[in-house]
GROMACS .gro file of C-alpha atoms in nm:
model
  423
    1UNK     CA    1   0.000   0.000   0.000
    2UNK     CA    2   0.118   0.345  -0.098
    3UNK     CA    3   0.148   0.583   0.228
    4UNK     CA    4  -0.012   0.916   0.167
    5UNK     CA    5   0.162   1.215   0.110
    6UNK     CA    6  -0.056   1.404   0.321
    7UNK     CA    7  -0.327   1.392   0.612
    8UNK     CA    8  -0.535   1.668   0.406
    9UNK     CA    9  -0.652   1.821   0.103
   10UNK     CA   10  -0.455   2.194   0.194
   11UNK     CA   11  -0.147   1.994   0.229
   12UNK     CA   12  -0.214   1.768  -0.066
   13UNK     CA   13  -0.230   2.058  -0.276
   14UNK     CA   14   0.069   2.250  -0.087
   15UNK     CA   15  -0.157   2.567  -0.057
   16UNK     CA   16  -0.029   2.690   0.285
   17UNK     CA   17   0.298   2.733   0.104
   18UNK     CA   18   0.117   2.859  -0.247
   19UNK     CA   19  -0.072   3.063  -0.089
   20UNK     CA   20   0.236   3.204   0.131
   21UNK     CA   21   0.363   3.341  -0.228
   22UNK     CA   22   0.023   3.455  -0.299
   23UNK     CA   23  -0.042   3.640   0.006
   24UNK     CA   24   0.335   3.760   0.108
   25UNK     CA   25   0.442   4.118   0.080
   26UNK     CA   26   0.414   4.304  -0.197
   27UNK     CA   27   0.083   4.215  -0.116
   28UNK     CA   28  -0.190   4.431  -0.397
   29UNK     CA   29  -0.518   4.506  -0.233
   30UNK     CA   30  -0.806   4.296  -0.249
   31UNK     CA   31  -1.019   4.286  -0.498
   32UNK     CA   32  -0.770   4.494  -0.693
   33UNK     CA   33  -0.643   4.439  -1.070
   34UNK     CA   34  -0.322   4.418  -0.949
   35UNK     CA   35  -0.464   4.108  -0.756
   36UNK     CA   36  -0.615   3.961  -1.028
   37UNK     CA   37  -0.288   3.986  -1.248
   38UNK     CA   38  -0.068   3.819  -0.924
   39UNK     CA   39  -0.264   3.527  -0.909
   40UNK     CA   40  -0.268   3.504  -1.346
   41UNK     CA   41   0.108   3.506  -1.312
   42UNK     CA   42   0.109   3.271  -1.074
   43UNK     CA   43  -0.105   3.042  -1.172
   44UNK     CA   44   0.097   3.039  -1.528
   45UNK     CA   45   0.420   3.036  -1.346
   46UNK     CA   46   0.260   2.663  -1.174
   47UNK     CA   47   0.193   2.556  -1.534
   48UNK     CA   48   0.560   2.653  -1.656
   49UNK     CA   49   0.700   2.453  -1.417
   50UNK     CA   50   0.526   2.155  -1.470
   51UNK     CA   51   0.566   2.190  -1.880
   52UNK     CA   52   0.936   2.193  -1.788
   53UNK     CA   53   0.894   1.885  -1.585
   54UNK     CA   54   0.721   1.722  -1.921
   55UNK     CA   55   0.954   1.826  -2.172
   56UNK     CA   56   1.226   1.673  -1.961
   57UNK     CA   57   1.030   1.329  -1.905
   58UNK     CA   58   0.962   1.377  -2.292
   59UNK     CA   59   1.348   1.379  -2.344
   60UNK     CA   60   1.434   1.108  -2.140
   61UNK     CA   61   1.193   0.878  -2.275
   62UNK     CA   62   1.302   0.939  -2.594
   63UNK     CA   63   1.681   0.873  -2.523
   64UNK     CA   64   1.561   0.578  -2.320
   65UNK     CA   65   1.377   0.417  -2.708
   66UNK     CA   66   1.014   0.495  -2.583
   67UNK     CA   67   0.827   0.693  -2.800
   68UNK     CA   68   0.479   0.618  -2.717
   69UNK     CA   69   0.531   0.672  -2.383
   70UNK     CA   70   0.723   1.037  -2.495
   71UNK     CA   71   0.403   1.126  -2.697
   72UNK     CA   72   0.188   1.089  -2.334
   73UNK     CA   73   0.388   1.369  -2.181
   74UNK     CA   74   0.400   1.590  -2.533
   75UNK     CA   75  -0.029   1.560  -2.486
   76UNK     CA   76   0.021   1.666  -2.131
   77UNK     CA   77   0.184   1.965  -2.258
   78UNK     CA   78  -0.041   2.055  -2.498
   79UNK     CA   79  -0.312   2.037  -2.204
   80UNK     CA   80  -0.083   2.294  -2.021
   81UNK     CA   81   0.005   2.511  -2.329
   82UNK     CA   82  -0.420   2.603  -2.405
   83UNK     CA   83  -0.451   2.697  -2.000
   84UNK     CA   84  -0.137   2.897  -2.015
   85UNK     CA   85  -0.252   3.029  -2.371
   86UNK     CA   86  -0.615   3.106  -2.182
   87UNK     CA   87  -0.421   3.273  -1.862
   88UNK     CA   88  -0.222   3.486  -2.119
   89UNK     CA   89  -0.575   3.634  -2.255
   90UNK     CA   90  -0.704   3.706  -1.940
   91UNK     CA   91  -0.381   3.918  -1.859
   92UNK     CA   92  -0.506   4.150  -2.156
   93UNK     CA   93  -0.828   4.161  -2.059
   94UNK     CA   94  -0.807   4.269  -1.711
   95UNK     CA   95  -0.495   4.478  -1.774
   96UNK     CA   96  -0.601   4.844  -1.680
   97UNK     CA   97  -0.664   5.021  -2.053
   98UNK     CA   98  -0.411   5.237  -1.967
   99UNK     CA   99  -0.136   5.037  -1.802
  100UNK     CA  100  -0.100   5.262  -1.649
  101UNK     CA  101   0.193   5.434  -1.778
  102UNK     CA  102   0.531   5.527  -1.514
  103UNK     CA  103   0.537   5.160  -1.383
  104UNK     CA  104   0.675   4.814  -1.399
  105UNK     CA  105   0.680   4.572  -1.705
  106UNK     CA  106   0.514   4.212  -1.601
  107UNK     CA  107   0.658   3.945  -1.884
  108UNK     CA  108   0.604   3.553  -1.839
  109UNK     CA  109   0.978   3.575  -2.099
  110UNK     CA  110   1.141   3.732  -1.783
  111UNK     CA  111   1.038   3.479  -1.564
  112UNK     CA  112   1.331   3.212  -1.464
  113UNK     CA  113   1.096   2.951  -1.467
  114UNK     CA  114   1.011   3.032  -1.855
  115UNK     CA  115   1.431   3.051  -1.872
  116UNK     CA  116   1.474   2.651  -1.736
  117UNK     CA  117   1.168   2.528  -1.954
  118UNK     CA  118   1.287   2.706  -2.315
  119UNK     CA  119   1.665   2.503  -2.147
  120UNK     CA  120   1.417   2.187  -2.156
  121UNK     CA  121   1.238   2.256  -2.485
  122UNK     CA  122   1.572   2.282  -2.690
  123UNK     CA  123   1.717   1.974  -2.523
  124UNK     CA  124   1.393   1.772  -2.641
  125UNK     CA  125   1.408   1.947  -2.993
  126UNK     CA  126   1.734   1.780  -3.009
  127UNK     CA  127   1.593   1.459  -2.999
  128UNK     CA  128   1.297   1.540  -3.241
  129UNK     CA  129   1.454   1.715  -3.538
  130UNK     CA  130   1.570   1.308  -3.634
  131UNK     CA  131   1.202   1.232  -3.606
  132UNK     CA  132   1.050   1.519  -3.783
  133UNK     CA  133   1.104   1.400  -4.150
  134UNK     CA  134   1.080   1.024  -4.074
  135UNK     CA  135   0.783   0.822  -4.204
  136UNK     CA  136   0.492   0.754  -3.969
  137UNK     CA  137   0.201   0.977  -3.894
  138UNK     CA  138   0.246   0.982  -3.527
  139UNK     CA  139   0.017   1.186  -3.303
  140UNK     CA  140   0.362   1.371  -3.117
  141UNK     CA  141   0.370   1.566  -3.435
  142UNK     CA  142   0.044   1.695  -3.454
  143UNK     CA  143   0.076   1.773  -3.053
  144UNK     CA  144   0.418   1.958  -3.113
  145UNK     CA  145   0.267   2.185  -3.407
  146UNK     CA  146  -0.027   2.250  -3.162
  147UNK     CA  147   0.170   2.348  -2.856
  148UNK     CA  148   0.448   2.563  -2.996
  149UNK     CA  149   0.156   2.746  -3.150
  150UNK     CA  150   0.005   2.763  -2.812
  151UNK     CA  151   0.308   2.899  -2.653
  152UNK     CA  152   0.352   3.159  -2.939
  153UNK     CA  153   0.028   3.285  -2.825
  154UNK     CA  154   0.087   3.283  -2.447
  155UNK     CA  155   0.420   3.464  -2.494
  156UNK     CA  156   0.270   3.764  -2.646
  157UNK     CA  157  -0.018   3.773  -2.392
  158UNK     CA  158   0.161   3.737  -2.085
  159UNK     CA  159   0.267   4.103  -2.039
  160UNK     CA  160   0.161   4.397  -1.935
  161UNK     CA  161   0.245   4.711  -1.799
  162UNK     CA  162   0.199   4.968  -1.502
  163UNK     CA  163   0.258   4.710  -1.261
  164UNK     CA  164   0.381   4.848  -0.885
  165UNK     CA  165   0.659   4.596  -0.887
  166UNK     CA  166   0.890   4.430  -1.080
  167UNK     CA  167   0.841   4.014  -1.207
  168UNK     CA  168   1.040   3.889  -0.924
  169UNK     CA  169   0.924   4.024  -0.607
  170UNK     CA  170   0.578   4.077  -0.740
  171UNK     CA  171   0.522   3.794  -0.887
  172UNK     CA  172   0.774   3.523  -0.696
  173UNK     CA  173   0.841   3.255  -0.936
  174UNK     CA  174   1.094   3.122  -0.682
  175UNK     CA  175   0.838   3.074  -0.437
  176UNK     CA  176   0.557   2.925  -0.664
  177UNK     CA  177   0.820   2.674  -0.781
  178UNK     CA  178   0.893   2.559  -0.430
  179UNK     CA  179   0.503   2.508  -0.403
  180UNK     CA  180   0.505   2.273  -0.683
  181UNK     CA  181   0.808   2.069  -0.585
  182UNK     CA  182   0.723   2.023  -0.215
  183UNK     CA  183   0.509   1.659  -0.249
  184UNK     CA  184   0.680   1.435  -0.539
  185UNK     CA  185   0.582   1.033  -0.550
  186UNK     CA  186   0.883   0.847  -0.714
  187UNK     CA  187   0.878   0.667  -0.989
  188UNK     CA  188   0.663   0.776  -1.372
  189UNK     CA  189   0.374   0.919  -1.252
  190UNK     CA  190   0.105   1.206  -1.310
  191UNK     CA  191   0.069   1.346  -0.943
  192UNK     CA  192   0.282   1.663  -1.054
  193UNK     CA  193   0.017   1.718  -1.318
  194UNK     CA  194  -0.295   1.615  -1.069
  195UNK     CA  195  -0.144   1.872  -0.838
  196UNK     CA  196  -0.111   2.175  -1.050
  197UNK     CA  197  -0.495   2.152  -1.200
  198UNK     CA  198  -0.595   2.197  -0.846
  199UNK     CA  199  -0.340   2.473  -0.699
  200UNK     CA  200  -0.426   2.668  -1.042
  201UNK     CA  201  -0.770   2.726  -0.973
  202UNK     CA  202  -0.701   2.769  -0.599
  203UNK     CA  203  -0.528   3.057  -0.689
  204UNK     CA  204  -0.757   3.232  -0.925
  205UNK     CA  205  -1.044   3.167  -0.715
  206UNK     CA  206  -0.872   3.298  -0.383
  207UNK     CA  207  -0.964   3.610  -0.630
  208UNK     CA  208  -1.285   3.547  -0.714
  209UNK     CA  209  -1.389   3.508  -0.376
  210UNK     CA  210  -1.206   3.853  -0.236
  211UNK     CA  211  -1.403   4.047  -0.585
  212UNK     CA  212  -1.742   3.861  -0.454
  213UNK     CA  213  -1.672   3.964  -0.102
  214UNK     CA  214  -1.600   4.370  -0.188
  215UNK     CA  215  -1.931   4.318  -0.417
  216UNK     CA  216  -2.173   4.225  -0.200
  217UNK     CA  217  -2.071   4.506   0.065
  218UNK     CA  218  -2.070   4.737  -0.261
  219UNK     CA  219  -2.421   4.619  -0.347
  220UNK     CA  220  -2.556   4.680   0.074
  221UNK     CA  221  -2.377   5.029   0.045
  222UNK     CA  222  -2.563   5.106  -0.259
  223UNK     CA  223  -2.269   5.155  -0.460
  224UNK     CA  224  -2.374   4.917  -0.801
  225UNK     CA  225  -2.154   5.070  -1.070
  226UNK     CA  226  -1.833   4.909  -0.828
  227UNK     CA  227  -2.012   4.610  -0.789
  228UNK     CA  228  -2.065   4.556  -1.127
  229UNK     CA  229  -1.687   4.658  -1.244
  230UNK     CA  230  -1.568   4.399  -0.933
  231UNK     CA  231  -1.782   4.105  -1.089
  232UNK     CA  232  -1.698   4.185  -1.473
  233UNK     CA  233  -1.316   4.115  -1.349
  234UNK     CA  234  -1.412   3.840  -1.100
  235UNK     CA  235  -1.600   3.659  -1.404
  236UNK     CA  236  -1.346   3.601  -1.606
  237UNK     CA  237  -1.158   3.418  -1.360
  238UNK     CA  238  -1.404   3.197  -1.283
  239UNK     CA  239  -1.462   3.126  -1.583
  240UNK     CA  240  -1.091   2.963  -1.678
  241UNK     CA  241  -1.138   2.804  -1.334
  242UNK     CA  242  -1.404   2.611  -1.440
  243UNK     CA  243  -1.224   2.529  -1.784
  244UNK     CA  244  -0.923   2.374  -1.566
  245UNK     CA  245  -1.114   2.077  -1.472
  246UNK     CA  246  -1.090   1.950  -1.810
  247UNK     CA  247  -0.686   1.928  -1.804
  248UNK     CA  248  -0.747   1.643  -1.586
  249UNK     CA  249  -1.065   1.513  -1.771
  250UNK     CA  250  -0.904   1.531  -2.097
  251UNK     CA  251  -0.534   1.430  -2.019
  252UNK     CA  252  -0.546   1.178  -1.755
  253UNK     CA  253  -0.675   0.852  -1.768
  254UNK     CA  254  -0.809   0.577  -1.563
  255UNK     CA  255  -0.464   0.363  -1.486
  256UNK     CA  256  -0.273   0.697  -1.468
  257UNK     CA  257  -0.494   0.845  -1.192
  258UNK     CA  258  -0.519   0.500  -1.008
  259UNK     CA  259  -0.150   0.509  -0.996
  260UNK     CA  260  -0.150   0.806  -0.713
  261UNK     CA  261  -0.475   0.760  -0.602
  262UNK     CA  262  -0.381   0.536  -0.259
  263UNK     CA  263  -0.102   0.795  -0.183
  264UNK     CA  264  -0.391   1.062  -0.175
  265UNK     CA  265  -0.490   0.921   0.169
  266UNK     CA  266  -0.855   1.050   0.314
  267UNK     CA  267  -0.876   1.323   0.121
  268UNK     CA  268  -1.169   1.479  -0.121
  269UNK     CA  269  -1.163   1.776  -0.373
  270UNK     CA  270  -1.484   1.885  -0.172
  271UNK     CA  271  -1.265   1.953   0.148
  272UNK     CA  272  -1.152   2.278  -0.065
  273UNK     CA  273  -1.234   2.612   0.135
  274UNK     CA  274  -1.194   2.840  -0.108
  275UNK     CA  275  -1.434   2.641  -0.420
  276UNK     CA  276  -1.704   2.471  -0.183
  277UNK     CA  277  -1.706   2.654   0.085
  278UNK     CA  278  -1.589   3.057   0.062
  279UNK     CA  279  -1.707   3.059  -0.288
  280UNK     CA  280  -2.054   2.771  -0.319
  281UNK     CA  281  -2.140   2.778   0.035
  282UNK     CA  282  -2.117   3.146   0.125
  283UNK     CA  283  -2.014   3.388  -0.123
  284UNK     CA  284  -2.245   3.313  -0.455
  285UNK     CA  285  -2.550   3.264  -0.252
  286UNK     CA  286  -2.476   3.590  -0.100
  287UNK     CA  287  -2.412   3.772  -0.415
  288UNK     CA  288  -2.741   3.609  -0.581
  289UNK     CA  289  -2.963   3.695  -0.301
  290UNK     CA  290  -2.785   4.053  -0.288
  291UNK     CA  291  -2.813   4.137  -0.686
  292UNK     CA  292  -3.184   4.111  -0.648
  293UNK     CA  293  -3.353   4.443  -0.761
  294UNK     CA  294  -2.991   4.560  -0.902
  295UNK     CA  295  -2.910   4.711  -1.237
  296UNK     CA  296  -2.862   4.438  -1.530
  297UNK     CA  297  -2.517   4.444  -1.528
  298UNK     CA  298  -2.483   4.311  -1.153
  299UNK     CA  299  -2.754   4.097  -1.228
  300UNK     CA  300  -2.627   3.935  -1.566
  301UNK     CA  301  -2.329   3.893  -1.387
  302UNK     CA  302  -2.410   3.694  -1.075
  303UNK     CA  303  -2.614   3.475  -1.333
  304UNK     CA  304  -2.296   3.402  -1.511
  305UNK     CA  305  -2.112   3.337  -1.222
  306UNK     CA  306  -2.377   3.094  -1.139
  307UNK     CA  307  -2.333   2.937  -1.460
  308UNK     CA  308  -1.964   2.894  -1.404
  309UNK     CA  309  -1.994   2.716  -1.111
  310UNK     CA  310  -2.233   2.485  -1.262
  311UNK     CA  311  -1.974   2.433  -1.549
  312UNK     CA  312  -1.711   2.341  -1.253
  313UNK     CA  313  -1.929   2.046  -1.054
  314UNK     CA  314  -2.033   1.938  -1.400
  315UNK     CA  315  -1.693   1.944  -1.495
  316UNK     CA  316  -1.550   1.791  -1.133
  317UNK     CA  317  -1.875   1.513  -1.195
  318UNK     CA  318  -1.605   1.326  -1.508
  319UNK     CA  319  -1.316   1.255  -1.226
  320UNK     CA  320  -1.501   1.027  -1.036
  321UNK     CA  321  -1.700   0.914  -1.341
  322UNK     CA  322  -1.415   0.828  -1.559
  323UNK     CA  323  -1.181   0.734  -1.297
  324UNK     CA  324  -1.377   0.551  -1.026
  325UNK     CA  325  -1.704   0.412  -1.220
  326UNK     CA  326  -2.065   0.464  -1.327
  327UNK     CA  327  -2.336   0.559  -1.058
  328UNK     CA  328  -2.505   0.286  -0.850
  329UNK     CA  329  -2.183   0.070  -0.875
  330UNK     CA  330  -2.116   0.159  -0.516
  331UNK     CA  331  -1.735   0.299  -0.593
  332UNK     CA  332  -1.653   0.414  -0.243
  333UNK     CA  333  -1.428   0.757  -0.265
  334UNK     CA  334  -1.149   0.779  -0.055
  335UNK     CA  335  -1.338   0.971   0.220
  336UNK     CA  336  -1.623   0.674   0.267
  337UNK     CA  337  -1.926   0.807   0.030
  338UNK     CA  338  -2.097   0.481  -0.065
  339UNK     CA  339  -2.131   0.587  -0.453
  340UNK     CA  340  -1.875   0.862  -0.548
  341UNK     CA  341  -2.077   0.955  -0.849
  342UNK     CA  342  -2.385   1.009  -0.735
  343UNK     CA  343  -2.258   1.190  -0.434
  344UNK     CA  344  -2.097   1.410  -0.662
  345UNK     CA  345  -2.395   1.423  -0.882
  346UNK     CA  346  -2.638   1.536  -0.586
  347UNK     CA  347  -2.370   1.815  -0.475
  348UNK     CA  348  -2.440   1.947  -0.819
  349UNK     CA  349  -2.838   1.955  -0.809
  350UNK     CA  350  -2.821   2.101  -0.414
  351UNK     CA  351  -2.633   2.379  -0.544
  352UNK     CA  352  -2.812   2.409  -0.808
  353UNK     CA  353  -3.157   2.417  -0.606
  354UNK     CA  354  -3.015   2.692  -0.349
  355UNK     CA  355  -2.937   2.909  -0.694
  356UNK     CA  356  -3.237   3.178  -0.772
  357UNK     CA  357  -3.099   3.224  -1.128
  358UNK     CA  358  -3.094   2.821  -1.224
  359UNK     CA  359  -3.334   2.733  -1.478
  360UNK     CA  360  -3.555   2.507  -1.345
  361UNK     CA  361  -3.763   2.421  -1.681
  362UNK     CA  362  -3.473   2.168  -1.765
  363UNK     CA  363  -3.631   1.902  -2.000
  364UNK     CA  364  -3.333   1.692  -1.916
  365UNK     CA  365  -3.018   1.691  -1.640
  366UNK     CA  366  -2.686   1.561  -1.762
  367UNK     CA  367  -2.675   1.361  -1.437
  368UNK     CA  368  -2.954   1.159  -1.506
  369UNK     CA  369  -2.754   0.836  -1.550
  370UNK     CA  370  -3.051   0.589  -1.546
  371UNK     CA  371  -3.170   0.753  -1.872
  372UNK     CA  372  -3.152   0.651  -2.234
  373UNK     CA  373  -3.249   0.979  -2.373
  374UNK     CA  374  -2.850   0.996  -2.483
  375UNK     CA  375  -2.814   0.736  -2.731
  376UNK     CA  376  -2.479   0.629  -2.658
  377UNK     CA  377  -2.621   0.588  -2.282
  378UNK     CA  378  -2.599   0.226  -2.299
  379UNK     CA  379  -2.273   0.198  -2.402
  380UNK     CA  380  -2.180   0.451  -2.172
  381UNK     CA  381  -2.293   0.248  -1.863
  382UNK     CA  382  -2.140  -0.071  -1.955
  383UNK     CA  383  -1.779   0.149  -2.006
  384UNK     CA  384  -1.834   0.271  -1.649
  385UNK     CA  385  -1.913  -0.035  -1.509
  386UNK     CA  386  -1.605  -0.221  -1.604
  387UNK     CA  387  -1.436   0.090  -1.437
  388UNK     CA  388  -1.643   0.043  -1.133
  389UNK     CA  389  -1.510  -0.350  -1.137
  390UNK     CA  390  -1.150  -0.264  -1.227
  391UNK     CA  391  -1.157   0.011  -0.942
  392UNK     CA  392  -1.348  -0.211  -0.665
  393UNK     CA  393  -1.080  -0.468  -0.721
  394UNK     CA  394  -0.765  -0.281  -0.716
  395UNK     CA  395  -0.876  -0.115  -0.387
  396UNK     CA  396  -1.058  -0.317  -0.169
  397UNK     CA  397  -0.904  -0.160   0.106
  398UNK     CA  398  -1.039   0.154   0.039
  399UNK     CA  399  -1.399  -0.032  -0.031
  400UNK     CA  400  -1.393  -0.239   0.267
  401UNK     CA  401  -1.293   0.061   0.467
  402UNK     CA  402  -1.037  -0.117   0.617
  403UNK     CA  403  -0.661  -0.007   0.700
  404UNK     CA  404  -0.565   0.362   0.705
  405UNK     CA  405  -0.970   0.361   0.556
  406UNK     CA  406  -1.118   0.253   0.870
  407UNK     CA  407  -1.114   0.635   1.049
  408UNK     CA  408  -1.320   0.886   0.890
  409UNK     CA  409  -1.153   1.198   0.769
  410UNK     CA  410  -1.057   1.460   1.001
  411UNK     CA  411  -1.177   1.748   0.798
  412UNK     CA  412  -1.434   1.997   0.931
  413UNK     CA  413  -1.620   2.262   0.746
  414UNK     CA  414  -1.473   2.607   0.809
  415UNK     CA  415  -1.639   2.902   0.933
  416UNK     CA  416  -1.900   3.086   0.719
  417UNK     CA  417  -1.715   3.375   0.515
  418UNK     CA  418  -2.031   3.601   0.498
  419UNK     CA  419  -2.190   3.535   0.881
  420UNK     CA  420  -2.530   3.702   0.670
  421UNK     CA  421  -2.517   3.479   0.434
  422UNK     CA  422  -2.909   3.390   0.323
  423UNK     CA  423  -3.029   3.016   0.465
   0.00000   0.00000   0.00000
């Protein structure tokens, strides 16, 4: 049995340390641009790491006479070159229009982690430029066309100007990269890569949830127009939160992710405080119940908020579906639910059912697994059910609750972040 690499989700994820960059002085204000453009750094600094990490597995496998298993890492990288490509936009877009002239230059090309991946990209160049014209249409050279165009494109984006301080101590690469290197398992694994597509959005939505914060309070004091400029910026961000789910959904697969999964110990996405707590639990429902009455523009944007976190448990619904089995299998999750997909599945229509702007004249849910309204449904359910088998038998432990699975988890919900938050 693999030990576990930590007693709880936070220290999975390394966010005391993350967050230790994110927070440390220079510190922007809450609810600022400037803290919107930290964490977008950050979070793309997290990614540049781990695409160095992947070009040099790339390389090694190569050298070592492995191609196939060189083209899994070049599709990881392509995963991490569109959210770095998507961070890149949102620098532009939330950059002040005038960027604001007199101050520091923010560029992902003076960042030393972009220095020691570009060190890693020409090193596994080396060992494709022999590949390149040789017969064979393998899918590395599709991947490689589609990232370097992805990285042209993130390049370009990832700057901006007026910034108080410069890359270094505003942005702390150094620190991020300790972050991302403090848990390792040995051996050829994806736990790197399972890692960073949950300290990303941890980041950005540490955001999000100080913008939602500074809007309701906006909203009491009757001050819509800031409001509604906090939640056009805070939107955004939750949007490409949302979209990070599907690194994991499209890139990893079943074996891969059962690989770490005993070394994840009694821990559960759903212990996160800043996405199921801070920002499902207290925050949106305070913001929906707040927006009530407001102009269109706060209004329109709590909606889409709404609709973002919808996207995310939708989203977050595939890991235990395509990695533990269909629903009514009984695929315990490492925490003791009794069906991991249907749990999952009813956190999605309870949070849907506390949201006033949900549509509730649905002619069909997507979590509706007994129904053959899809037509691939059938086939769908026998797929998951061989995962359910191949998952019950690997870890019986963990279905038995027996072992280290015996104890319940030690987590506890956290304080309410908005004490007035409506029932």
């Amino acid at each position: 049995m693999e030990s576990p690499v930590a007693a709880s989700y936070d220290d999975l994820q390394s966010l005391p340390t993350l967050f230790k960059a994110a927070t440390s002085d220079p510190a922007p204000a809450r609810g600022s641009v400037w803290q919107a453009q930290r964490a977008l750094f950050q979070a793309m600094e997290i990614g540049l790491v781990n695409l160095e990490e992947l070009a040099d597995e790339a390389t090694a496998r190569l050298r070592d006479g492995r191609p196939r298993a060189a083209e899994r890492s070049i599709g990881w990288m392509v995963g991490f070159g569109q959210l770095w490509a998507e961070l890149a936009w949102l620098v532009r877009e939330v950059a002040p229009l005038d960027d604001t002239p007199g101050g520091h230059a923010l560029a992902v090309a003076d960042s030393p982690s972009w220095r020691r991946l570009a060190h890693a990209e020409r090193e596994l160049a080396r060992e494709l430029k022999p590949l390149a014209d040789g017969p064979g249409d393998f899918a590395w050279k599709r991947d490689v066309l589609r990232y370097a165009m992805l990285q042209r494109v993130a390049l370009e984006h990832a700057c901006v100007g007026g910034a108080p301080y410069g890359y270094r101590e505003f942005v702390r690469p150094d620190a991020v990269a300790a972050a991302v290197h403090e848990k390792r398992l040995p051996g050829e694994t994806v736990f790197l890569q399972f890692r960073a597509a949950h300290q990303m959005p941890e980041l950005l939505v540490r955001v999000v949830n100080d913008h939602l914060e500074r809007a309701v309070d906006e909203i009491k004091r009757g001050h819509s127009d800031v409001a509604a400029d906090l939640l056009a910026r805070a939107e955004p961000l939750l949007e490409v939160t949302a979209r990070m789910t599907d690194l994991l959904v499209d890139r990893m697969n079943t074996a891969e992710y059962h690989e770490i999964r005993e070394a994840l110990g009694l821990t559960s996405g759903s212990h996160s405080v800043g996405l199921h707590f801070d920002l499902m639990r207290d925050l949106y429902p305070a913001l929906a119940h707040a927006s009530a009455g407001q102009p269109d523009a706060v209004r329109r944007a709590a909606r889409s908020i709404g609709l973002h976190i919808d996207r995310w448990r939708l989203g977050h619904v595939n890991l235990p579906r395509t990695n533990l089995g269909g629903a009514g299998a009984g695929t315990r999750s490492l925490t003791g639910s009794p069906d991991a997909l249907r749990t999952v599945a009813k956190m999605r229509e309870a949070g849907r059912a506390r949201d006033p702007y949900a549509n509730d004249g649905r002619p069909f849910r997507a979590t509706e697994w007994e129904s053959d309204v899809p037509p691939l449904a059938e086939v769908e359910r026998r797929l998951l059910g061989e995962i359910a088998q191949q998952t019950q038998e690997r870890f019986q432990d963990v279905q038995a609750r027996t072992g280290r699975y015996a104890d319940p988890s030690e987590f506890t919900p956290p304080p309410k972040r908005c004490p007035a938050r409506p029932s």
